[in-house]
Structure formats: structure tokens, C-alpha cells
Amino acid sequence: SHDMAVKGFMTTTSKPWGSYTNLLDEEYTKVKKIVVNPGEAPSYQYHFKRSEVWVIVKGTAEIKIDDEIHYYRVGDIIFIPKESKHQVKNIGEDDLVFIEVQLGEYFGEDDIVRLEDNYGRV
């Protein structure tokens, strides 16, 4: 609705690998729609203050969690514990879209430790 846009919800942030849109931003959770372009991958990273639940809603993903690689598709749900290293890569020909639900005590973008990054951000 127009109301929500005025308050700054549903804002989309462009990234070198795609984009994310904030769907919900509360003191107890943050929910994002994340779009990863074909062949791209956000950094291999971890968080101290939050765990994450990912639901794949479009496309196919290669996800590395603590150096183990698994493959996921639409309908799959992935739990990423606090402090687990994680990276998602879009291995399909279309956009990869997933919903990220952050759980924990703090959801700031500065709670990211980047271990490897394709875009020079480590």
C-alpha cells in the first residue's frame, strides 16, 4: 500500500550480485526478499547476533554452510545457525529468489563478517 511506502518499508537495495527488499523490520525479526542474479553469489559470511531461515521461492541455489555444499530448489527451507558460515550461489539461468527471516537480538547490516567476496568487499 502507499502507506507502507511512505514509512520506508519495502525499500529495495541494489547489490553487485542482485538486490534485497525489506518486507518486515521489527525489533524481534527482520524479513527480506533476496534476489540473486544468475551466476552471482553474495559473500561467504557469518553473523554473531542472528540466525536465519531461508525459503527458496524461485530458481535453484547452491548453498555452502560451514564449507559443506548442498543444492536447493523451490519449496526448500534452509536453517542457518548463528555464527555458521554461509554463502548462496545462483546456479540457474533465471533469478534466484528466497525469503530470509532473521531471528536473534540484532539485525543491523554491520553484523556481517565477510570471509570471501567476489566484489572486493572483504
Short mmCIF file of N, CA, C and O in Angstrom, two decimals:
data_model
loop_
_atom_site.label_atom_id
_atom_site.label_comp_id
_atom_site.label_asym_id
_atom_site.label_seq_id
_atom_site.Cartn_x
_atom_site.Cartn_y
_atom_site.Cartn_z
N SER A 1 0.84 -1.20 0.00
CA SER A 1 0.00 0.00 0.00
C SER A 1 0.88 1.26 0.00
O SER A 1 2.03 1.22 0.38
N HIS A 2 0.29 2.36 -0.39
CA HIS A 2 1.02 3.63 -0.43
C HIS A 2 1.51 4.01 0.97
O HIS A 2 2.61 4.52 1.14
N ASP A 3 0.71 3.70 1.96
CA ASP A 3 1.06 3.99 3.36
C ASP A 3 2.42 3.40 3.74
O ASP A 3 3.25 4.06 4.33
N MET A 4 2.61 2.12 3.41
CA MET A 4 3.84 1.44 3.80
C MET A 4 5.04 2.07 3.10
O MET A 4 6.09 2.22 3.70
N ALA A 5 4.88 2.43 1.85
CA ALA A 5 6.00 3.00 1.10
C ALA A 5 6.46 4.30 1.75
O ALA A 5 7.65 4.57 1.83
N VAL A 6 5.51 5.08 2.25
CA VAL A 6 5.84 6.36 2.88
C VAL A 6 6.71 6.14 4.12
O VAL A 6 7.62 6.89 4.40
N LYS A 7 6.43 5.06 4.86
CA LYS A 7 7.18 4.80 6.10
C LYS A 7 8.55 4.17 5.83
O LYS A 7 9.28 3.89 6.76
N GLY A 8 8.85 3.92 4.58
CA GLY A 8 10.17 3.40 4.26
C GLY A 8 10.27 1.89 4.26
O GLY A 8 11.34 1.33 4.12
N PHE A 9 9.16 1.19 4.40
CA PHE A 9 9.18 -0.25 4.24
C PHE A 9 9.24 -0.56 2.74
O PHE A 9 9.05 0.32 1.91
N MET A 10 9.50 -1.82 2.43
CA MET A 10 9.51 -2.28 1.05
C MET A 10 10.54 -1.52 0.21
O MET A 10 10.38 -1.36 -0.98
N THR A 11 11.59 -1.06 0.83
CA THR A 11 12.65 -0.41 0.06
C THR A 11 13.59 -1.48 -0.48
O THR A 11 13.93 -2.43 0.23
N THR A 12 13.98 -1.34 -1.72
CA THR A 12 14.87 -2.30 -2.36
C THR A 12 16.27 -1.71 -2.45
O THR A 12 16.44 -0.56 -2.84
N THR A 13 17.26 -2.51 -2.07
CA THR A 13 18.66 -2.10 -2.08
C THR A 13 19.40 -2.91 -3.15
O THR A 13 19.38 -4.14 -3.11
N SER A 14 20.03 -2.23 -4.09
CA SER A 14 20.80 -2.92 -5.13
C SER A 14 22.14 -3.36 -4.59
O SER A 14 22.77 -2.65 -3.81
N LYS A 15 22.59 -4.55 -5.03
CA LYS A 15 23.88 -5.10 -4.64
C LYS A 15 24.60 -5.55 -5.92
O LYS A 15 23.96 -5.73 -6.95
N PRO A 16 25.92 -5.77 -5.85
CA PRO A 16 26.62 -6.23 -7.06
C PRO A 16 26.09 -7.57 -7.58
O PRO A 16 26.20 -7.87 -8.75
N TRP A 17 25.51 -8.37 -6.68
CA TRP A 17 25.02 -9.70 -7.04
C TRP A 17 23.52 -9.76 -7.30
O TRP A 17 23.01 -10.79 -7.73
N GLY A 18 22.79 -8.67 -7.02
CA GLY A 18 21.33 -8.70 -7.18
C GLY A 18 20.71 -7.59 -6.36
O GLY A 18 21.10 -6.44 -6.46
N SER A 19 19.76 -7.96 -5.49
CA SER A 19 19.12 -6.94 -4.65
C SER A 19 18.41 -7.61 -3.47
O SER A 19 18.21 -8.82 -3.46
N TYR A 20 18.05 -6.77 -2.49
CA TYR A 20 17.16 -7.26 -1.45
C TYR A 20 16.13 -6.20 -1.12
O TYR A 20 16.38 -5.00 -1.27
N THR A 21 14.97 -6.67 -0.68
CA THR A 21 13.86 -5.79 -0.31
C THR A 21 13.47 -6.11 1.12
O THR A 21 13.25 -7.28 1.46
N ASN A 22 13.41 -5.10 1.98
CA ASN A 22 12.95 -5.32 3.35
C ASN A 22 11.43 -5.45 3.36
O ASN A 22 10.73 -4.53 2.94
N LEU A 23 10.93 -6.59 3.83
CA LEU A 23 9.50 -6.83 3.89
C LEU A 23 8.94 -6.54 5.27
O LEU A 23 7.79 -6.16 5.42
N LEU A 24 9.77 -6.77 6.29
CA LEU A 24 9.33 -6.59 7.68
C LEU A 24 10.55 -6.22 8.50
O LEU A 24 11.60 -6.85 8.37
N ASP A 25 10.42 -5.20 9.33
CA ASP A 25 11.55 -4.75 10.14
C ASP A 25 11.03 -4.42 11.53
O ASP A 25 10.48 -3.36 11.76
N GLU A 26 11.18 -5.40 12.44
CA GLU A 26 10.69 -5.25 13.81
C GLU A 26 11.86 -5.45 14.77
O GLU A 26 12.91 -5.93 14.37
N GLU A 27 11.66 -5.14 16.03
CA GLU A 27 12.76 -5.35 16.98
C GLU A 27 13.04 -6.83 17.21
O GLU A 27 14.12 -7.19 17.66
N TYR A 28 12.10 -7.71 16.88
CA TYR A 28 12.27 -9.15 17.12
C TYR A 28 12.59 -9.93 15.85
O TYR A 28 12.90 -11.12 15.92
N THR A 29 12.51 -9.31 14.68
CA THR A 29 12.82 -10.02 13.43
C THR A 29 13.04 -9.02 12.31
O THR A 29 12.62 -7.87 12.38
N LYS A 30 13.72 -9.50 11.27
CA LYS A 30 13.76 -8.77 10.00
C LYS A 30 13.52 -9.80 8.90
O LYS A 30 14.07 -10.90 8.96
N VAL A 31 12.67 -9.44 7.93
CA VAL A 31 12.35 -10.35 6.84
C VAL A 31 12.69 -9.65 5.52
O VAL A 31 12.29 -8.51 5.30
N LYS A 32 13.45 -10.35 4.67
CA LYS A 32 13.87 -9.79 3.39
C LYS A 32 13.51 -10.72 2.25
O LYS A 32 13.55 -11.95 2.40
N LYS A 33 13.20 -10.12 1.10
CA LYS A 33 13.16 -10.86 -0.16
C LYS A 33 14.50 -10.62 -0.83
O LYS A 33 14.91 -9.47 -1.03
N ILE A 34 15.22 -11.69 -1.12
CA ILE A 34 16.55 -11.58 -1.70
C ILE A 34 16.54 -12.14 -3.12
O ILE A 34 16.04 -13.25 -3.35
N VAL A 35 17.06 -11.36 -4.06
CA VAL A 35 17.14 -11.77 -5.46
C VAL A 35 18.61 -11.86 -5.83
O VAL A 35 19.36 -10.88 -5.68
N VAL A 36 19.04 -13.04 -6.29
CA VAL A 36 20.43 -13.24 -6.72
C VAL A 36 20.42 -13.48 -8.23
O VAL A 36 19.73 -14.38 -8.71
N ASN A 37 21.16 -12.66 -8.95
CA ASN A 37 21.22 -12.79 -10.40
C ASN A 37 21.91 -14.09 -10.82
O ASN A 37 22.75 -14.61 -10.07
N PRO A 38 21.59 -14.62 -12.02
CA PRO A 38 22.21 -15.87 -12.48
C PRO A 38 23.74 -15.80 -12.42
O PRO A 38 24.34 -14.81 -12.84
N GLY A 39 24.34 -16.84 -11.85
CA GLY A 39 25.80 -16.94 -11.77
C GLY A 39 26.43 -16.15 -10.65
O GLY A 39 27.64 -16.25 -10.43
N GLU A 40 25.64 -15.37 -9.92
CA GLU A 40 26.20 -14.50 -8.88
C GLU A 40 26.08 -15.14 -7.51
O GLU A 40 25.31 -16.06 -7.29
N ALA A 41 26.85 -14.57 -6.56
CA ALA A 41 26.86 -15.08 -5.18
C ALA A 41 27.25 -13.96 -4.22
O ALA A 41 28.30 -13.35 -4.40
N PRO A 42 26.42 -13.68 -3.21
CA PRO A 42 26.87 -12.78 -2.14
C PRO A 42 28.07 -13.39 -1.42
O PRO A 42 28.44 -14.54 -1.66
N SER A 43 28.68 -12.63 -0.52
CA SER A 43 29.90 -13.09 0.14
C SER A 43 29.66 -14.30 1.04
O SER A 43 28.54 -14.56 1.49
N TYR A 44 30.75 -15.05 1.28
CA TYR A 44 30.76 -16.12 2.29
C TYR A 44 30.91 -15.39 3.62
O TYR A 44 31.90 -14.68 3.84
N GLN A 45 29.92 -15.53 4.50
CA GLN A 45 29.85 -14.64 5.66
C GLN A 45 29.23 -15.35 6.86
O GLN A 45 28.74 -16.47 6.75
N TYR A 46 29.27 -14.67 8.00
CA TYR A 46 28.53 -15.16 9.17
C TYR A 46 28.13 -13.99 10.04
O TYR A 46 28.58 -12.86 9.84
N HIS A 47 27.24 -14.29 11.00
CA HIS A 47 26.70 -13.27 11.89
C HIS A 47 26.83 -13.72 13.34
O HIS A 47 26.65 -14.89 13.64
N PHE A 48 27.12 -12.79 14.22
CA PHE A 48 27.23 -13.11 15.65
C PHE A 48 25.89 -13.08 16.35
O PHE A 48 25.70 -13.77 17.35
N LYS A 49 24.96 -12.25 15.90
CA LYS A 49 23.77 -11.97 16.70
C LYS A 49 22.47 -12.46 16.10
O LYS A 49 21.41 -12.18 16.62
N ARG A 50 22.54 -13.19 14.99
CA ARG A 50 21.29 -13.67 14.40
C ARG A 50 21.48 -14.99 13.69
O ARG A 50 22.53 -15.29 13.14
N SER A 51 20.41 -15.79 13.71
CA SER A 51 20.30 -16.95 12.83
C SER A 51 19.35 -16.56 11.70
O SER A 51 18.69 -15.52 11.76
N GLU A 52 19.30 -17.38 10.66
CA GLU A 52 18.47 -17.07 9.51
C GLU A 52 17.76 -18.32 9.03
O GLU A 52 18.30 -19.43 9.11
N VAL A 53 16.54 -18.12 8.53
CA VAL A 53 15.79 -19.18 7.85
C VAL A 53 15.55 -18.69 6.43
O VAL A 53 15.04 -17.58 6.23
N TRP A 54 15.93 -19.48 5.46
CA TRP A 54 15.73 -19.13 4.05
C TRP A 54 14.69 -20.05 3.43
O TRP A 54 14.75 -21.27 3.62
N VAL A 55 13.77 -19.48 2.68
CA VAL A 55 12.79 -20.26 1.92
C VAL A 55 12.97 -19.92 0.44
O VAL A 55 12.82 -18.76 0.05
N ILE A 56 13.33 -20.92 -0.35
CA ILE A 56 13.52 -20.70 -1.79
C ILE A 56 12.15 -20.62 -2.45
O ILE A 56 11.35 -21.55 -2.33
N VAL A 57 11.88 -19.51 -3.14
CA VAL A 57 10.58 -19.35 -3.81
C VAL A 57 10.70 -19.32 -5.34
O VAL A 57 9.70 -19.46 -6.04
N LYS A 58 11.93 -19.14 -5.86
CA LYS A 58 12.13 -19.16 -7.31
C LYS A 58 13.57 -19.51 -7.61
O LYS A 58 14.49 -18.99 -6.96
N GLY A 59 13.78 -20.41 -8.57
CA GLY A 59 15.14 -20.71 -9.02
C GLY A 59 15.80 -21.87 -8.28
O GLY A 59 15.15 -22.61 -7.52
N THR A 60 17.09 -22.02 -8.52
CA THR A 60 17.87 -23.10 -7.90
C THR A 60 19.13 -22.51 -7.28
O THR A 60 19.74 -21.59 -7.83
N ALA A 61 19.51 -23.07 -6.13
CA ALA A 61 20.60 -22.49 -5.34
C ALA A 61 21.62 -23.55 -4.96
O ALA A 61 21.28 -24.69 -4.66
N GLU A 62 22.88 -23.12 -4.98
CA GLU A 62 23.96 -23.89 -4.37
C GLU A 62 24.30 -23.13 -3.10
O GLU A 62 24.64 -21.95 -3.15
N ILE A 63 24.17 -23.80 -1.95
CA ILE A 63 24.39 -23.12 -0.68
C ILE A 63 25.51 -23.82 0.08
O ILE A 63 25.48 -25.04 0.27
N LYS A 64 26.50 -23.01 0.47
CA LYS A 64 27.62 -23.52 1.26
C LYS A 64 27.39 -23.10 2.71
O LYS A 64 27.19 -21.92 2.99
N ILE A 65 27.35 -24.08 3.61
CA ILE A 65 27.23 -23.80 5.05
C ILE A 65 28.38 -24.50 5.76
O ILE A 65 28.50 -25.73 5.69
N ASP A 66 29.22 -23.71 6.41
CA ASP A 66 30.41 -24.26 7.09
C ASP A 66 31.19 -25.21 6.18
O ASP A 66 31.51 -26.33 6.56
N ASP A 67 31.44 -24.76 4.96
CA ASP A 67 32.25 -25.46 3.96
C ASP A 67 31.60 -26.70 3.35
O ASP A 67 32.24 -27.42 2.58
N GLU A 68 30.34 -26.98 3.68
CA GLU A 68 29.62 -28.07 3.03
C GLU A 68 28.66 -27.50 2.01
O GLU A 68 27.92 -26.56 2.31
N ILE A 69 28.64 -28.08 0.80
CA ILE A 69 27.80 -27.57 -0.28
C ILE A 69 26.59 -28.47 -0.48
O ILE A 69 26.71 -29.69 -0.52
N HIS A 70 25.41 -27.83 -0.58
CA HIS A 70 24.17 -28.55 -0.86
C HIS A 70 23.40 -27.78 -1.93
O HIS A 70 23.63 -26.59 -2.14
N TYR A 71 22.44 -28.48 -2.55
CA TYR A 71 21.66 -27.89 -3.64
C TYR A 71 20.19 -27.82 -3.23
O TYR A 71 19.67 -28.76 -2.61
N TYR A 72 19.56 -26.71 -3.57
CA TYR A 72 18.19 -26.47 -3.14
C TYR A 72 17.37 -25.91 -4.29
O TYR A 72 17.90 -25.30 -5.21
N ARG A 73 16.04 -26.11 -4.19
CA ARG A 73 15.14 -25.57 -5.21
C ARG A 73 13.88 -25.07 -4.54
O ARG A 73 13.78 -25.08 -3.31
N VAL A 74 12.93 -24.64 -5.35
CA VAL A 74 11.70 -24.02 -4.84
C VAL A 74 11.03 -24.91 -3.79
O VAL A 74 10.86 -26.11 -4.00
N GLY A 75 10.67 -24.31 -2.66
CA GLY A 75 10.00 -25.02 -1.58
C GLY A 75 10.94 -25.49 -0.49
O GLY A 75 10.49 -25.86 0.59
N ASP A 76 12.23 -25.48 -0.76
CA ASP A 76 13.19 -25.91 0.25
C ASP A 76 13.38 -24.82 1.31
O ASP A 76 13.31 -23.63 1.01
N ILE A 77 13.60 -25.27 2.54
CA ILE A 77 13.80 -24.37 3.68
C ILE A 77 15.17 -24.68 4.28
O ILE A 77 15.49 -25.84 4.53
N ILE A 78 15.96 -23.66 4.49
CA ILE A 78 17.32 -23.82 4.98
C ILE A 78 17.46 -23.03 6.29
O ILE A 78 17.11 -21.85 6.34
N PHE A 79 17.96 -23.69 7.33
CA PHE A 79 18.22 -23.00 8.60
C PHE A 79 19.71 -22.74 8.73
O PHE A 79 20.53 -23.66 8.56
N ILE A 80 20.08 -21.51 9.00
CA ILE A 80 21.48 -21.13 9.17
C ILE A 80 21.70 -20.66 10.60
O ILE A 80 21.25 -19.58 10.98
N PRO A 81 22.33 -21.49 11.43
CA PRO A 81 22.52 -21.11 12.83
C PRO A 81 23.43 -19.89 12.97
O PRO A 81 24.23 -19.59 12.08
N LYS A 82 23.28 -19.20 14.08
CA LYS A 82 24.17 -18.10 14.43
C LYS A 82 25.63 -18.56 14.31
O LYS A 82 25.96 -19.68 14.73
N GLU A 83 26.46 -17.71 13.74
CA GLU A 83 27.90 -17.96 13.61
C GLU A 83 28.26 -19.06 12.60
O GLU A 83 29.44 -19.38 12.44
N SER A 84 27.27 -19.64 11.91
CA SER A 84 27.60 -20.56 10.82
C SER A 84 27.98 -19.75 9.60
O SER A 84 27.30 -18.79 9.24
N LYS A 85 29.06 -20.17 8.95
CA LYS A 85 29.48 -19.50 7.72
C LYS A 85 28.54 -19.94 6.60
O LYS A 85 28.20 -21.13 6.50
N HIS A 86 28.11 -18.98 5.77
CA HIS A 86 27.16 -19.33 4.72
C HIS A 86 27.31 -18.47 3.48
O HIS A 86 27.73 -17.33 3.55
N GLN A 87 27.00 -19.11 2.35
CA GLN A 87 27.02 -18.42 1.07
C GLN A 87 26.03 -19.10 0.14
O GLN A 87 25.94 -20.32 0.09
N VAL A 88 25.29 -18.28 -0.59
CA VAL A 88 24.35 -18.80 -1.58
C VAL A 88 24.83 -18.40 -2.96
O VAL A 88 25.36 -17.30 -3.15
N LYS A 89 24.69 -19.31 -3.93
CA LYS A 89 25.04 -19.00 -5.31
C LYS A 89 23.87 -19.40 -6.21
O LYS A 89 23.28 -20.47 -6.01
N ASN A 90 23.55 -18.54 -7.15
CA ASN A 90 22.50 -18.85 -8.12
C ASN A 90 23.13 -19.67 -9.24
O ASN A 90 23.92 -19.16 -10.03
N ILE A 91 22.76 -20.96 -9.32
CA ILE A 91 23.32 -21.83 -10.36
C ILE A 91 22.35 -22.04 -11.51
O ILE A 91 22.61 -22.83 -12.41
N GLY A 92 21.22 -21.33 -11.50
CA GLY A 92 20.25 -21.46 -12.58
C GLY A 92 20.41 -20.36 -13.62
O GLY A 92 21.29 -19.51 -13.53
N GLU A 93 19.51 -20.40 -14.61
CA GLU A 93 19.55 -19.40 -15.68
C GLU A 93 18.61 -18.24 -15.41
O GLU A 93 18.65 -17.23 -16.11
N ASP A 94 17.73 -18.38 -14.42
CA ASP A 94 16.81 -17.31 -14.03
C ASP A 94 17.24 -16.75 -12.68
O ASP A 94 18.11 -17.31 -12.01
N ASP A 95 16.59 -15.67 -12.27
CA ASP A 95 16.85 -15.13 -10.94
C ASP A 95 16.56 -16.18 -9.87
O ASP A 95 15.61 -16.96 -10.00
N LEU A 96 17.37 -16.18 -8.83
CA LEU A 96 17.09 -16.95 -7.62
C LEU A 96 16.43 -16.00 -6.64
O LEU A 96 16.94 -14.89 -6.41
N VAL A 97 15.27 -16.40 -6.09
CA VAL A 97 14.58 -15.55 -5.12
C VAL A 97 14.33 -16.38 -3.87
O VAL A 97 13.82 -17.50 -3.95
N PHE A 98 14.72 -15.83 -2.72
CA PHE A 98 14.36 -16.50 -1.46
C PHE A 98 13.98 -15.46 -0.42
O PHE A 98 14.32 -14.29 -0.52
N ILE A 99 13.19 -15.93 0.54
CA ILE A 99 12.76 -15.10 1.66
C ILE A 99 13.67 -15.43 2.83
O ILE A 99 13.86 -16.60 3.17
N GLU A 100 14.26 -14.40 3.42
CA GLU A 100 15.17 -14.58 4.56
C GLU A 100 14.49 -14.03 5.81
O GLU A 100 14.12 -12.86 5.86
N VAL A 101 14.33 -14.90 6.80
CA VAL A 101 13.78 -14.48 8.10
C VAL A 101 14.94 -14.48 9.09
O VAL A 101 15.56 -15.52 9.33
N GLN A 102 15.24 -13.31 9.65
CA GLN A 102 16.33 -13.19 10.62
C GLN A 102 15.76 -13.27 12.03
O GLN A 102 14.78 -12.59 12.35
N LEU A 103 16.40 -14.12 12.86
CA LEU A 103 15.96 -14.32 14.24
C LEU A 103 17.14 -14.06 15.16
O LEU A 103 18.26 -14.46 14.85
N GLY A 104 16.90 -13.38 16.27
CA GLY A 104 18.00 -13.11 17.19
C GLY A 104 17.77 -11.83 17.95
O GLY A 104 16.65 -11.44 18.22
N GLU A 105 18.90 -11.16 18.28
CA GLU A 105 18.80 -9.99 19.14
C GLU A 105 19.14 -8.70 18.41
O GLU A 105 18.92 -7.61 18.94
N TYR A 106 19.71 -8.82 17.19
CA TYR A 106 20.16 -7.62 16.49
C TYR A 106 20.23 -7.93 15.01
O TYR A 106 20.72 -8.99 14.62
N PHE A 107 19.74 -6.98 14.17
CA PHE A 107 19.61 -7.26 12.74
C PHE A 107 20.31 -6.24 11.86
O PHE A 107 20.02 -6.12 10.68
N GLY A 108 21.24 -5.49 12.43
CA GLY A 108 21.94 -4.46 11.66
C GLY A 108 22.81 -5.04 10.57
O GLY A 108 23.36 -6.13 10.71
N GLU A 109 22.95 -4.29 9.48
CA GLU A 109 23.80 -4.74 8.37
C GLU A 109 25.27 -4.81 8.77
O GLU A 109 26.08 -5.42 8.08
N ASP A 110 25.62 -4.19 9.90
CA ASP A 110 27.03 -4.25 10.32
C ASP A 110 27.38 -5.55 11.04
O ASP A 110 28.54 -5.78 11.36
N ASP A 111 26.40 -6.41 11.30
CA ASP A 111 26.69 -7.73 11.89
C ASP A 111 26.96 -8.73 10.76
O ASP A 111 26.28 -9.73 10.62
N ILE A 112 27.95 -8.40 9.93
CA ILE A 112 28.35 -9.30 8.85
C ILE A 112 29.87 -9.40 8.89
O ILE A 112 30.57 -8.40 8.85
N VAL A 113 30.38 -10.63 9.00
CA VAL A 113 31.80 -10.87 8.84
C VAL A 113 31.96 -11.56 7.49
O VAL A 113 31.46 -12.66 7.28
N ARG A 114 32.62 -10.88 6.53
CA ARG A 114 32.80 -11.44 5.19
C ARG A 114 34.13 -12.19 5.13
O ARG A 114 35.17 -11.62 5.38
N LEU A 115 34.08 -13.46 4.78
CA LEU A 115 35.28 -14.29 4.69
C LEU A 115 35.85 -14.31 3.28
O LEU A 115 37.05 -14.29 3.08
N GLU A 116 34.95 -14.39 2.29
CA GLU A 116 35.36 -14.35 0.87
C GLU A 116 34.30 -13.55 0.15
O GLU A 116 33.12 -13.65 0.47
N ASP A 117 34.73 -12.78 -0.85
CA ASP A 117 33.77 -11.95 -1.56
C ASP A 117 34.24 -11.74 -2.99
O ASP A 117 35.41 -11.46 -3.23
N ASN A 118 33.31 -11.91 -3.94
CA ASN A 118 33.66 -11.76 -5.36
C ASN A 118 33.74 -10.30 -5.79
O ASN A 118 34.08 -10.03 -6.93
N TYR A 119 33.38 -9.38 -4.89
CA TYR A 119 33.24 -7.99 -5.29
C TYR A 119 34.15 -7.07 -4.49
O TYR A 119 33.90 -5.88 -4.36
N GLY A 120 35.21 -7.64 -3.90
CA GLY A 120 36.21 -6.82 -3.23
C GLY A 120 35.78 -6.17 -1.93
O GLY A 120 36.29 -5.14 -1.55
N ARG A 121 34.82 -6.79 -1.21
CA ARG A 121 34.29 -6.16 0.00
C ARG A 121 34.80 -6.79 1.29
O ARG A 121 34.29 -6.51 2.35
N VAL A 122 35.79 -7.66 1.23
CA VAL A 122 36.27 -8.30 2.47
C VAL A 122 37.07 -7.30 3.29
O VAL A 122 37.92 -6.62 2.73
#
